[in-house]
Amino acid sequence: MAPEGGPAPAGGRPLIITEDPLLLDDLLRLCAAAGAEPHVHHAVPGPSGGGDSGGGSAAGPPGSVGGLSDGTGGPAGSVGWETAPLVLVGDDAARRVLGAPRRPGVLLVGRDLDEPLVWQRAVEIGAEEVLRLPDAETLLVDRIADVVEGAGKSALAVGVIGGSGGAGASTLACALAVRAARAGERTVLIDGDPLGGGMDVLLGGESAEGLRWPDLAGSRGRVAAGALEESLPELHALRVLSWDRGDRVVVPPAAVRSVVAAARRRGGVVVVDLPRRVDEAVAEALAQLDLVLMVVPGELRAVAAAGRVAAGVRMAARDVRVVVRGRPSGGLEAEAVAGLLGVPLAGEVPVEVGLPGRVAEGEPPGAHGRGALARFCDGFWRRVLGPAADRGVTA
């Protein structure tokens, strides 16, 4: 799935406009941290990237602030004010870009931005934000990295959690990922339960090459989305992040936050299988999810357990809905389960005859297109990934 609006122009390289050498050093350092090679100019470049739009000539040797440069000492190529995917205007250069065409993606950056006139200048040049360094360095690195990665609309992130033991949450999470991938969505399945059996095992890929959670436990800050996706095992047309078979490794909340955020930036769908115990790391994942599906069997005892789980999940998740799995003889109706929990009903999944046997033979949940599980997942994705312009969940 291509990023919204197509690929970033100018090869994903931002344009820096400043004559302040100290500010330029800072901006080049932040671009390097984001993996970007910027174009540098001291005024608005012309349409073809050469010379000043104001009629002056670009002075100075290649690579200097006074000359048109890509930040590495080489020629800038065909970058222009209107074609650069992101423009970083130093507060010293704000007056020199007055009159340039209005465009999105212009940021006014500086170190001393306390004077009231800086906000007036930001309005005059159409800047989206005013960023003060060093306070806004992390935010600026993220914005630059989005340009490098061609980031478009974030993935729809759905979490699945069991309301009670043995509810079938991992089975549903796996099936949702399998059906999304078969529908053509870029799909990442994240195993958030270190004490589970392993989502790669459920997909029949426990020996597949690629990174697992212990390899990413030291992640901090921004994780490169493309590199993450390419490093994960690919099984059944989706990428899966699971646990290895070694000793349990504690993944810090900061690493969970960075990895889930990176998975979302590639667009498509991210499905996260969650443990029932909500600790700090799980809370970090919940905070980034658009929707959490809580799987609850239609039994009174299971509903009682699910009430305690729901209370913890609601503290971090923005939207929690219940999926009722199976209904034993004399069991509770799906609407009754949702009512007792005070959680909206996302649907009901009947028990699928023959599913355990097919999984044991190597067929992942959801692969059987005519099964009850696959039908539920297909209907769910049609509702949440419909033609609506935004990714608001309507299931």
mmCIF file of C-alpha atoms in Angstrom:
data_model
loop_
_atom_site.group_PDB
_atom_site.id
_atom_site.type_symbol
_atom_site.label_atom_id
_atom_site.label_comp_id
_atom_site.label_asym_id
_atom_site.label_seq_id
_atom_site.Cartn_x
_atom_site.Cartn_y
_atom_site.Cartn_z
ATOM 1 C CA MET A 1 0.000 0.000 0.000
ATOM 2 C CA ALA A 2 1.614 3.251 -1.115
ATOM 3 C CA PRO A 3 1.743 6.182 1.282
ATOM 4 C CA GLU A 4 -1.111 8.637 0.932
ATOM 5 C CA GLY A 5 -0.399 11.124 -1.787
ATOM 6 C CA GLY A 6 2.267 8.992 -3.470
ATOM 7 C CA PRO A 7 5.995 8.996 -2.890
ATOM 8 C CA ALA A 8 7.665 11.959 -1.283
ATOM 9 C CA PRO A 9 9.019 14.457 -3.804
ATOM 10 C CA ALA A 10 12.682 15.355 -4.181
ATOM 11 C CA GLY A 11 13.750 11.880 -3.163
ATOM 12 C CA GLY A 12 12.601 12.386 0.442
ATOM 13 C CA ARG A 13 15.296 15.017 1.082
ATOM 14 C CA PRO A 14 14.338 18.083 3.136
ATOM 15 C CA LEU A 15 15.309 21.637 2.217
ATOM 16 C CA ILE A 16 17.119 23.783 4.795
ATOM 17 C CA ILE A 17 17.079 27.569 4.417
ATOM 18 C CA THR A 18 19.362 29.409 6.822
ATOM 19 C CA GLU A 19 22.493 31.535 6.968
ATOM 20 C CA ASP A 20 23.148 30.857 10.630
ATOM 21 C CA PRO A 21 26.149 28.466 10.799
ATOM 22 C CA LEU A 22 25.353 27.259 14.314
ATOM 23 C CA LEU A 23 21.737 26.530 13.445
ATOM 24 C CA LEU A 24 22.827 24.831 10.235
ATOM 25 C CA ASP A 25 25.164 22.559 12.198
ATOM 26 C CA ASP A 26 22.282 21.582 14.457
ATOM 27 C CA LEU A 27 19.938 20.910 11.539
ATOM 28 C CA LEU A 28 22.513 18.856 9.664
ATOM 29 C CA ARG A 29 23.117 16.810 12.802
ATOM 30 C CA LEU A 30 19.399 16.147 13.226
ATOM 31 C CA CYS A 31 19.043 15.236 9.557
ATOM 32 C CA ALA A 32 21.893 12.763 9.944
ATOM 33 C CA ALA A 33 20.151 11.239 12.966
ATOM 34 C CA ALA A 34 17.033 10.780 10.838
ATOM 35 C CA GLY A 35 18.990 9.293 7.932
ATOM 36 C CA ALA A 36 18.380 12.273 5.632
ATOM 37 C CA GLU A 37 20.722 14.124 3.276
ATOM 38 C CA PRO A 38 19.246 17.626 3.060
ATOM 39 C CA HIS A 39 19.538 20.327 0.452
ATOM 40 C CA VAL A 40 20.854 23.591 1.936
ATOM 41 C CA HIS A 41 20.225 27.127 0.672
ATOM 42 C CA HIS A 42 20.354 30.617 2.128
ATOM 43 C CA ALA A 43 17.150 31.791 0.381
ATOM 44 C CA VAL A 44 14.257 30.349 -1.586
ATOM 45 C CA PRO A 45 15.706 28.279 -4.459
ATOM 46 C CA GLY A 46 14.350 28.676 -7.954
ATOM 47 C CA PRO A 47 12.067 26.096 -9.593
ATOM 48 C CA SER A 48 14.998 24.118 -10.954
ATOM 49 C CA GLY A 49 16.996 24.347 -7.766
ATOM 50 C CA GLY A 50 19.680 26.690 -9.072
ATOM 51 C CA GLY A 51 20.156 30.312 -8.058
ATOM 52 C CA ASP A 52 18.087 32.573 -5.830
ATOM 53 C CA SER A 53 14.452 33.295 -6.564
ATOM 54 C CA GLY A 54 15.073 36.881 -5.535
ATOM 55 C CA GLY A 55 17.538 37.505 -8.350
ATOM 56 C CA GLY A 56 20.774 37.191 -6.348
ATOM 57 C CA SER A 57 23.455 34.684 -7.169
ATOM 58 C CA ALA A 58 24.364 31.831 -4.887
ATOM 59 C CA ALA A 59 27.810 32.680 -3.589
ATOM 60 C CA GLY A 60 30.325 30.521 -1.859
ATOM 61 C CA PRO A 61 31.894 27.166 -2.565
ATOM 62 C CA PRO A 62 29.780 24.034 -2.886
ATOM 63 C CA GLY A 63 28.814 22.791 0.551
ATOM 64 C CA SER A 64 28.791 26.238 2.156
ATOM 65 C CA VAL A 65 25.705 28.021 3.420
ATOM 66 C CA GLY A 66 26.073 30.685 0.764
ATOM 67 C CA GLY A 67 25.993 28.183 -2.093
ATOM 68 C CA LEU A 68 23.349 25.780 -3.217
ATOM 69 C CA SER A 69 24.235 22.511 -1.540
ATOM 70 C CA ASP A 70 22.813 19.168 -0.589
ATOM 71 C CA GLY A 71 24.510 19.229 2.787
ATOM 72 C CA THR A 72 27.231 16.857 1.642
ATOM 73 C CA GLY A 73 29.256 19.178 -0.542
ATOM 74 C CA GLY A 74 27.664 18.155 -3.844
ATOM 75 C CA PRO A 75 25.183 19.935 -6.116
ATOM 76 C CA ALA A 76 21.617 20.162 -4.912
ATOM 77 C CA GLY A 77 19.999 18.802 -8.068
ATOM 78 C CA SER A 78 16.414 19.762 -8.845
ATOM 79 C CA VAL A 79 15.090 20.653 -5.415
ATOM 80 C CA GLY A 80 12.840 23.676 -5.134
ATOM 81 C CA TRP A 81 10.654 25.398 -2.594
ATOM 82 C CA GLU A 82 7.546 23.728 -3.959
ATOM 83 C CA THR A 83 9.052 20.275 -4.609
ATOM 84 C CA ALA A 84 10.953 19.625 -1.367
ATOM 85 C CA PRO A 85 8.930 17.302 0.894
ATOM 86 C CA LEU A 86 9.845 19.333 3.991
ATOM 87 C CA VAL A 87 11.261 22.863 4.369
ATOM 88 C CA LEU A 88 13.158 23.898 7.493
ATOM 89 C CA VAL A 89 13.391 27.693 7.614
ATOM 90 C CA GLY A 90 15.817 29.174 10.125
ATOM 91 C CA ASP A 91 14.413 32.103 12.071
ATOM 92 C CA ASP A 92 17.236 34.196 10.594
ATOM 93 C CA ALA A 93 15.909 33.512 7.075
ATOM 94 C CA ALA A 94 12.183 34.044 7.651
ATOM 95 C CA ARG A 95 12.203 37.496 6.052
ATOM 96 C CA ARG A 96 13.985 36.155 2.971
ATOM 97 C CA VAL A 97 11.233 33.646 2.195
ATOM 98 C CA LEU A 98 8.401 36.177 2.365
ATOM 99 C CA GLY A 99 6.341 36.019 -0.806
ATOM 100 C CA ALA A 100 7.186 32.376 -1.542
ATOM 101 C CA PRO A 101 4.128 30.308 -2.541
ATOM 102 C CA ARG A 102 2.170 28.848 0.347
ATOM 103 C CA ARG A 103 2.717 25.134 0.773
ATOM 104 C CA PRO A 104 2.425 22.473 3.491
ATOM 105 C CA GLY A 105 5.443 21.117 5.326
ATOM 106 C CA VAL A 106 7.168 24.409 6.246
ATOM 107 C CA LEU A 107 8.677 24.588 9.740
ATOM 108 C CA LEU A 108 10.246 27.672 11.330
ATOM 109 C CA VAL A 109 13.213 26.561 13.440
ATOM 110 C CA GLY A 110 15.510 28.476 15.756
ATOM 111 C CA ARG A 111 17.068 28.684 19.190
ATOM 112 C CA ASP A 112 15.831 32.049 20.464
ATOM 113 C CA LEU A 113 12.136 32.050 19.651
ATOM 114 C CA ASP A 114 10.843 33.956 22.650
ATOM 115 C CA GLU A 115 10.296 37.283 20.897
ATOM 116 C CA PRO A 116 6.652 37.896 19.920
ATOM 117 C CA LEU A 117 7.532 38.753 16.306
ATOM 118 C CA VAL A 118 8.643 35.195 15.575
ATOM 119 C CA TRP A 119 5.027 34.046 15.593
ATOM 120 C CA GLN A 120 4.080 36.848 13.232
ATOM 121 C CA ARG A 121 6.847 35.780 10.858
ATOM 122 C CA ALA A 122 5.647 32.169 11.066
ATOM 123 C CA VAL A 123 2.173 33.234 9.984
ATOM 124 C CA GLU A 124 3.565 35.377 7.186
ATOM 125 C CA ILE A 125 5.532 32.488 5.633
ATOM 126 C CA GLY A 126 2.780 29.915 6.253
ATOM 127 C CA ALA A 127 4.787 27.781 8.688
ATOM 128 C CA GLU A 128 2.925 24.827 10.168
ATOM 129 C CA GLU A 129 4.937 24.906 13.385
ATOM 130 C CA VAL A 130 7.531 26.927 15.252
ATOM 131 C CA LEU A 131 10.189 24.637 16.738
ATOM 132 C CA ARG A 132 12.689 25.743 19.338
ATOM 133 C CA LEU A 133 15.956 23.847 19.669
ATOM 134 C CA PRO A 134 17.109 21.937 21.598
ATOM 135 C CA ASP A 135 13.674 21.325 23.186
ATOM 136 C CA ALA A 136 12.062 20.160 19.943
ATOM 137 C CA GLU A 137 14.940 18.027 18.636
ATOM 138 C CA THR A 138 13.100 14.718 19.066
ATOM 139 C CA LEU A 139 10.006 16.055 17.314
ATOM 140 C CA LEU A 140 12.079 17.449 14.465
ATOM 141 C CA VAL A 141 13.982 14.184 13.970
ATOM 142 C CA ASP A 142 10.632 12.395 13.724
ATOM 143 C CA ARG A 143 9.344 14.839 11.111
ATOM 144 C CA ILE A 144 12.515 14.509 9.038
ATOM 145 C CA ALA A 145 12.500 10.719 9.328
ATOM 146 C CA ASP A 146 8.886 10.631 8.126
ATOM 147 C CA VAL A 147 10.077 12.341 4.959
ATOM 148 C CA VAL A 148 12.926 9.874 4.478
ATOM 149 C CA GLU A 149 10.625 6.897 4.936
ATOM 150 C CA GLY A 150 7.894 8.401 2.779
ATOM 151 C CA ALA A 151 5.508 8.020 5.707
ATOM 152 C CA GLY A 152 1.871 8.409 4.775
ATOM 153 C CA LYS A 153 -1.212 7.371 6.701
ATOM 154 C CA SER A 154 -0.445 5.262 9.766
ATOM 155 C CA ALA A 155 -1.506 1.642 9.889
ATOM 156 C CA LEU A 156 -4.770 0.728 11.528
ATOM 157 C CA ALA A 157 -3.632 -0.908 14.763
ATOM 158 C CA VAL A 158 -5.885 -3.503 16.376
ATOM 159 C CA GLY A 159 -5.138 -5.279 19.632
ATOM 160 C CA VAL A 160 -6.645 -8.595 20.706
ATOM 161 C CA ILE A 161 -6.817 -9.627 24.362
ATOM 162 C CA GLY A 162 -8.452 -12.524 26.148
ATOM 163 C CA GLY A 163 -11.056 -11.691 28.751
ATOM 164 C CA SER A 164 -10.281 -14.998 30.455
ATOM 165 C CA GLY A 165 -7.836 -17.835 30.113
ATOM 166 C CA GLY A 166 -8.311 -19.964 27.012
ATOM 167 C CA ALA A 167 -10.627 -17.432 25.355
ATOM 168 C CA GLY A 168 -8.909 -17.811 21.976
ATOM 169 C CA ALA A 169 -7.415 -14.334 21.676
ATOM 170 C CA SER A 170 -4.202 -15.520 20.015
ATOM 171 C CA THR A 171 -6.211 -17.558 17.528
ATOM 172 C CA LEU A 172 -8.308 -14.522 16.617
ATOM 173 C CA ALA A 173 -5.263 -12.235 16.380
ATOM 174 C CA CYS A 174 -3.555 -14.665 14.016
ATOM 175 C CA ALA A 175 -6.674 -15.062 11.897
ATOM 176 C CA LEU A 176 -7.178 -11.308 11.635
ATOM 177 C CA ALA A 177 -3.598 -10.887 10.390
ATOM 178 C CA VAL A 178 -3.890 -13.766 7.908
ATOM 179 C CA ARG A 179 -7.142 -12.439 6.434
ATOM 180 C CA ALA A 180 -5.813 -8.861 6.209
ATOM 181 C CA ALA A 181 -2.727 -10.071 4.347
ATOM 182 C CA ARG A 182 -4.864 -12.139 1.970
ATOM 183 C CA ALA A 183 -6.947 -9.037 1.285
ATOM 184 C CA GLY A 184 -3.784 -7.292 0.057
ATOM 185 C CA GLU A 185 -3.038 -5.169 3.128
ATOM 186 C CA ARG A 186 0.528 -4.690 4.309
ATOM 187 C CA THR A 187 0.261 -6.588 7.578
ATOM 188 C CA VAL A 188 2.414 -6.904 10.701
ATOM 189 C CA LEU A 189 1.448 -9.304 13.501
ATOM 190 C CA ILE A 190 3.049 -8.496 16.864
ATOM 191 C CA ASP A 191 3.133 -11.049 19.659
ATOM 192 C CA GLY A 192 2.854 -9.025 22.847
ATOM 193 C CA ASP A 193 2.576 -11.999 25.205
ATOM 194 C CA PRO A 194 5.973 -13.385 26.254
ATOM 195 C CA LEU A 195 4.312 -16.267 28.094
ATOM 196 C CA GLY A 196 2.215 -17.391 25.142
ATOM 197 C CA GLY A 197 3.082 -20.192 22.777
ATOM 198 C CA GLY A 198 4.517 -17.857 20.131
ATOM 199 C CA MET A 199 2.682 -16.437 17.122
ATOM 200 C CA ASP A 200 5.375 -17.749 14.793
ATOM 201 C CA VAL A 201 4.569 -21.257 16.028
ATOM 202 C CA LEU A 202 0.863 -20.685 15.355
ATOM 203 C CA LEU A 203 1.834 -19.647 11.822
ATOM 204 C CA GLY A 204 4.107 -22.672 11.411
ATOM 205 C CA GLY A 205 7.267 -20.579 11.206
ATOM 206 C CA GLU A 206 9.144 -21.073 14.459
ATOM 207 C CA SER A 207 12.340 -21.810 12.485
ATOM 208 C CA ALA A 208 11.941 -18.904 10.061
ATOM 209 C CA GLU A 209 14.869 -16.497 9.935
ATOM 210 C CA GLY A 210 14.393 -12.977 11.242
ATOM 211 C CA LEU A 211 14.444 -10.883 14.387
ATOM 212 C CA ARG A 212 12.474 -11.692 17.506
ATOM 213 C CA TRP A 213 11.614 -9.540 20.527
ATOM 214 C CA PRO A 214 14.878 -10.243 22.403
ATOM 215 C CA ASP A 215 16.786 -8.768 19.440
ATOM 216 C CA LEU A 216 14.811 -5.526 19.790
ATOM 217 C CA ALA A 217 14.781 -5.209 23.583
ATOM 218 C CA GLY A 218 17.422 -2.484 23.462
ATOM 219 C CA SER A 219 15.534 -0.286 20.998
ATOM 220 C CA ARG A 220 15.266 3.372 21.986
ATOM 221 C CA GLY A 221 13.982 6.451 20.238
ATOM 222 C CA ARG A 222 12.862 6.072 16.667
ATOM 223 C CA VAL A 223 13.161 2.678 14.994
ATOM 224 C CA ALA A 224 13.439 2.740 11.185
ATOM 225 C CA ALA A 225 10.132 1.380 9.928
ATOM 226 C CA GLY A 226 11.423 -0.057 6.669
ATOM 227 C CA ALA A 227 14.371 -1.774 8.322
ATOM 228 C CA LEU A 228 12.093 -3.269 10.980
ATOM 229 C CA GLU A 229 9.694 -4.706 8.421
ATOM 230 C CA GLU A 230 12.460 -6.226 6.318
ATOM 231 C CA SER A 231 14.120 -7.805 9.369
ATOM 232 C CA LEU A 232 11.042 -9.699 10.592
ATOM 233 C CA PRO A 233 10.137 -13.235 9.454
ATOM 234 C CA GLU A 234 7.663 -13.297 6.571
ATOM 235 C CA LEU A 235 5.002 -15.974 6.930
ATOM 236 C CA HIS A 236 1.814 -16.329 4.881
ATOM 237 C CA ALA A 237 2.360 -12.913 3.216
ATOM 238 C CA LEU A 238 2.628 -11.063 6.538
ATOM 239 C CA ARG A 239 5.460 -10.033 8.844
ATOM 240 C CA VAL A 240 5.469 -11.395 12.389
ATOM 241 C CA LEU A 241 7.304 -10.237 15.502
ATOM 242 C CA SER A 242 7.327 -13.031 18.061
ATOM 243 C CA TRP A 243 9.445 -14.431 20.886
ATOM 244 C CA ASP A 244 12.270 -16.921 20.633
ATOM 245 C CA ARG A 245 12.538 -20.188 22.533
ATOM 246 C CA GLY A 246 15.252 -18.967 24.916
ATOM 247 C CA ASP A 247 15.009 -17.632 28.421
ATOM 248 C CA ARG A 248 12.447 -14.901 28.947
ATOM 249 C CA VAL A 249 13.772 -11.435 28.152
ATOM 250 C CA VAL A 250 12.099 -8.374 29.665
ATOM 251 C CA VAL A 251 11.403 -5.817 26.935
ATOM 252 C CA PRO A 252 11.341 -2.284 28.407
ATOM 253 C CA PRO A 253 8.274 -0.092 27.785
ATOM 254 C CA ALA A 254 10.382 2.326 25.702
ATOM 255 C CA ALA A 255 11.317 -0.482 23.310
ATOM 256 C CA VAL A 256 7.684 -1.564 22.982
ATOM 257 C CA ARG A 257 6.682 2.008 22.210
ATOM 258 C CA SER A 258 9.393 2.429 19.567
ATOM 259 C CA VAL A 259 8.740 -0.889 17.829
ATOM 260 C CA VAL A 260 4.942 -0.550 17.677
ATOM 261 C CA ALA A 261 5.267 3.023 16.405
ATOM 262 C CA ALA A 262 7.664 1.878 13.673
ATOM 263 C CA ALA A 263 5.321 -0.910 12.596
ATOM 264 C CA ARG A 264 2.466 1.587 12.289
ATOM 265 C CA ARG A 265 4.392 4.059 10.138
ATOM 266 C CA ARG A 266 4.495 1.655 7.190
ATOM 267 C CA GLY A 267 0.722 1.809 6.786
ATOM 268 C CA GLY A 268 -1.659 -1.073 6.252
ATOM 269 C CA VAL A 269 -2.633 -3.122 9.294
ATOM 270 C CA VAL A 270 -0.922 -3.947 12.585
ATOM 271 C CA VAL A 271 -2.416 -6.655 14.812
ATOM 272 C CA VAL A 272 -1.106 -7.028 18.377
ATOM 273 C CA ASP A 273 -1.774 -10.117 20.500
ATOM 274 C CA LEU A 274 -1.873 -8.897 24.112
ATOM 275 C CA PRO A 275 -1.483 -10.613 27.487
ATOM 276 C CA ARG A 276 -4.266 -10.227 30.036
ATOM 277 C CA ARG A 277 -1.978 -8.598 32.600
ATOM 278 C CA VAL A 278 -1.572 -4.887 31.807
ATOM 279 C CA ASP A 279 1.900 -3.769 32.896
ATOM 280 C CA GLU A 280 3.831 -0.686 31.739
ATOM 281 C CA ALA A 281 5.004 -2.315 28.505
ATOM 282 C CA VAL A 282 1.491 -3.497 27.612
ATOM 283 C CA ALA A 283 0.139 -0.029 28.443
ATOM 284 C CA GLU A 284 2.598 1.450 25.922
ATOM 285 C CA ALA A 285 1.208 -0.847 23.239
ATOM 286 C CA LEU A 286 -2.420 -0.171 24.213
ATOM 287 C CA ALA A 287 -1.875 3.587 23.946
ATOM 288 C CA GLN A 288 -0.962 3.228 20.257
ATOM 289 C CA LEU A 289 -3.879 1.013 19.247
ATOM 290 C CA ASP A 290 -6.942 2.308 17.441
ATOM 291 C CA LEU A 291 -9.127 -0.508 18.718
ATOM 292 C CA VAL A 292 -8.870 -3.383 21.200
ATOM 293 C CA LEU A 293 -10.972 -6.506 20.755
ATOM 294 C CA MET A 294 -11.532 -8.408 23.996
ATOM 295 C CA VAL A 295 -12.417 -12.057 23.368
ATOM 296 C CA VAL A 296 -14.870 -13.466 25.894
ATOM 297 C CA PRO A 297 -16.602 -16.882 25.912
ATOM 298 C CA GLY A 298 -20.358 -16.673 26.483
ATOM 299 C CA GLU A 299 -20.143 -17.970 30.043
ATOM 300 C CA LEU A 300 -20.895 -16.136 33.271
ATOM 301 C CA ARG A 301 -17.579 -17.053 34.909
ATOM 302 C CA ALA A 302 -15.643 -15.848 31.864
ATOM 303 C CA VAL A 303 -17.593 -12.584 31.878
ATOM 304 C CA ALA A 304 -16.703 -12.026 35.538
ATOM 305 C CA ALA A 305 -13.007 -12.476 34.755
ATOM 306 C CA ALA A 306 -13.301 -10.251 31.678
ATOM 307 C CA GLY A 307 -14.684 -7.416 33.788
ATOM 308 C CA ARG A 308 -11.404 -7.181 35.670
ATOM 309 C CA VAL A 309 -9.386 -7.322 32.451
ATOM 310 C CA ALA A 310 -11.543 -4.636 30.847
ATOM 311 C CA ALA A 311 -10.990 -2.298 33.792
ATOM 312 C CA GLY A 312 -7.220 -2.444 33.273
ATOM 313 C CA VAL A 313 -7.380 -2.149 29.497
ATOM 314 C CA ARG A 314 -9.672 0.877 29.582
ATOM 315 C CA MET A 315 -7.072 2.855 31.533
ATOM 316 C CA ALA A 316 -4.766 2.911 28.490
ATOM 317 C CA ALA A 317 -6.858 2.047 25.406
ATOM 318 C CA ARG A 318 -9.013 4.529 23.541
ATOM 319 C CA ASP A 319 -11.601 2.044 22.230
ATOM 320 C CA VAL A 320 -12.413 -1.404 23.657
ATOM 321 C CA ARG A 321 -15.015 -3.775 22.183
ATOM 322 C CA VAL A 322 -15.999 -7.325 22.970
ATOM 323 C CA VAL A 323 -15.982 -10.357 20.673
ATOM 324 C CA VAL A 324 -18.058 -13.207 22.065
ATOM 325 C CA ARG A 325 -16.545 -16.570 21.167
ATOM 326 C CA GLY A 326 -18.862 -19.531 21.152
ATOM 327 C CA ARG A 327 -22.042 -19.983 23.124
ATOM 328 C CA PRO A 328 -22.386 -23.190 25.118
ATOM 329 C CA SER A 329 -25.802 -24.693 25.745
ATOM 330 C CA GLY A 330 -27.541 -22.390 28.176
ATOM 331 C CA GLY A 331 -24.791 -19.798 27.811
ATOM 332 C CA LEU A 332 -25.160 -16.035 27.565
ATOM 333 C CA GLU A 333 -26.263 -14.217 24.440
ATOM 334 C CA ALA A 334 -23.614 -11.983 22.849
ATOM 335 C CA GLU A 335 -25.624 -8.843 23.595
ATOM 336 C CA ALA A 336 -25.926 -9.901 27.229
ATOM 337 C CA VAL A 337 -22.158 -10.361 27.525
ATOM 338 C CA ALA A 338 -21.549 -6.885 26.123
ATOM 339 C CA GLY A 339 -24.172 -5.413 28.419
ATOM 340 C CA LEU A 340 -22.721 -7.015 31.543
ATOM 341 C CA LEU A 341 -19.262 -5.718 30.660
ATOM 342 C CA GLY A 342 -20.454 -2.284 29.589
ATOM 343 C CA VAL A 343 -18.415 -2.689 26.396
ATOM 344 C CA PRO A 344 -19.730 -2.317 22.810
ATOM 345 C CA LEU A 345 -20.196 -5.570 20.912
ATOM 346 C CA ALA A 346 -17.905 -6.102 17.910
ATOM 347 C CA GLY A 347 -19.437 -9.437 16.956
ATOM 348 C CA GLU A 348 -19.715 -13.125 17.731
ATOM 349 C CA VAL A 349 -17.449 -15.920 16.518
ATOM 350 C CA PRO A 350 -18.963 -19.406 16.645
ATOM 351 C CA VAL A 351 -16.752 -22.324 17.566
ATOM 352 C CA GLU A 352 -15.211 -23.630 14.331
ATOM 353 C CA VAL A 353 -15.331 -27.390 14.059
ATOM 354 C CA GLY A 354 -12.033 -28.909 12.919
ATOM 355 C CA LEU A 355 -9.914 -25.795 13.553
ATOM 356 C CA PRO A 356 -7.589 -27.344 16.183
ATOM 357 C CA GLY A 357 -6.824 -30.258 13.883
ATOM 358 C CA ARG A 358 -6.027 -28.038 10.910
ATOM 359 C CA VAL A 359 -3.752 -25.856 13.057
ATOM 360 C CA ALA A 360 -1.949 -28.971 14.287
ATOM 361 C CA GLU A 361 -1.346 -29.924 10.649
ATOM 362 C CA GLY A 362 0.250 -26.542 9.916
ATOM 363 C CA GLU A 363 -2.689 -24.491 8.641
ATOM 364 C CA PRO A 364 -2.836 -21.141 10.470
ATOM 365 C CA PRO A 365 -6.115 -19.845 11.898
ATOM 366 C CA GLY A 366 -8.113 -17.955 9.300
ATOM 367 C CA ALA A 367 -6.573 -19.722 6.327
ATOM 368 C CA HIS A 368 -9.729 -21.752 5.736
ATOM 369 C CA GLY A 369 -11.714 -19.119 3.857
ATOM 370 C CA ARG A 370 -15.112 -20.698 4.432
ATOM 371 C CA GLY A 371 -14.666 -21.190 8.148
ATOM 372 C CA ALA A 372 -16.530 -19.196 10.773
ATOM 373 C CA LEU A 373 -13.318 -17.512 11.940
ATOM 374 C CA ALA A 374 -12.356 -16.324 8.457
ATOM 375 C CA ARG A 375 -15.874 -15.046 7.803
ATOM 376 C CA PHE A 376 -15.825 -13.017 11.004
ATOM 377 C CA CYS A 377 -12.398 -11.539 10.187
ATOM 378 C CA ASP A 378 -13.345 -10.681 6.603
ATOM 379 C CA GLY A 379 -16.487 -8.915 7.794
ATOM 380 C CA PHE A 380 -14.545 -7.042 10.443
ATOM 381 C CA TRP A 381 -11.950 -5.758 7.972
ATOM 382 C CA ARG A 382 -14.658 -4.735 5.483
ATOM 383 C CA ARG A 383 -16.179 -2.549 8.178
ATOM 384 C CA VAL A 384 -12.996 -0.933 9.459
ATOM 385 C CA LEU A 385 -11.078 -0.695 6.172
ATOM 386 C CA GLY A 386 -13.998 0.447 4.055
ATOM 387 C CA PRO A 387 -14.046 3.362 1.598
ATOM 388 C CA ALA A 388 -14.101 6.036 4.332
ATOM 389 C CA ALA A 389 -11.392 8.618 3.772
ATOM 390 C CA ASP A 390 -10.039 8.331 7.303
ATOM 391 C CA ARG A 391 -9.350 5.234 9.335
ATOM 392 C CA GLY A 392 -12.066 5.851 11.874
ATOM 393 C CA VAL A 393 -13.240 2.508 13.249
ATOM 394 C CA THR A 394 -16.886 1.802 12.517
ATOM 395 C CA ALA A 395 -17.141 -1.867 13.449
#
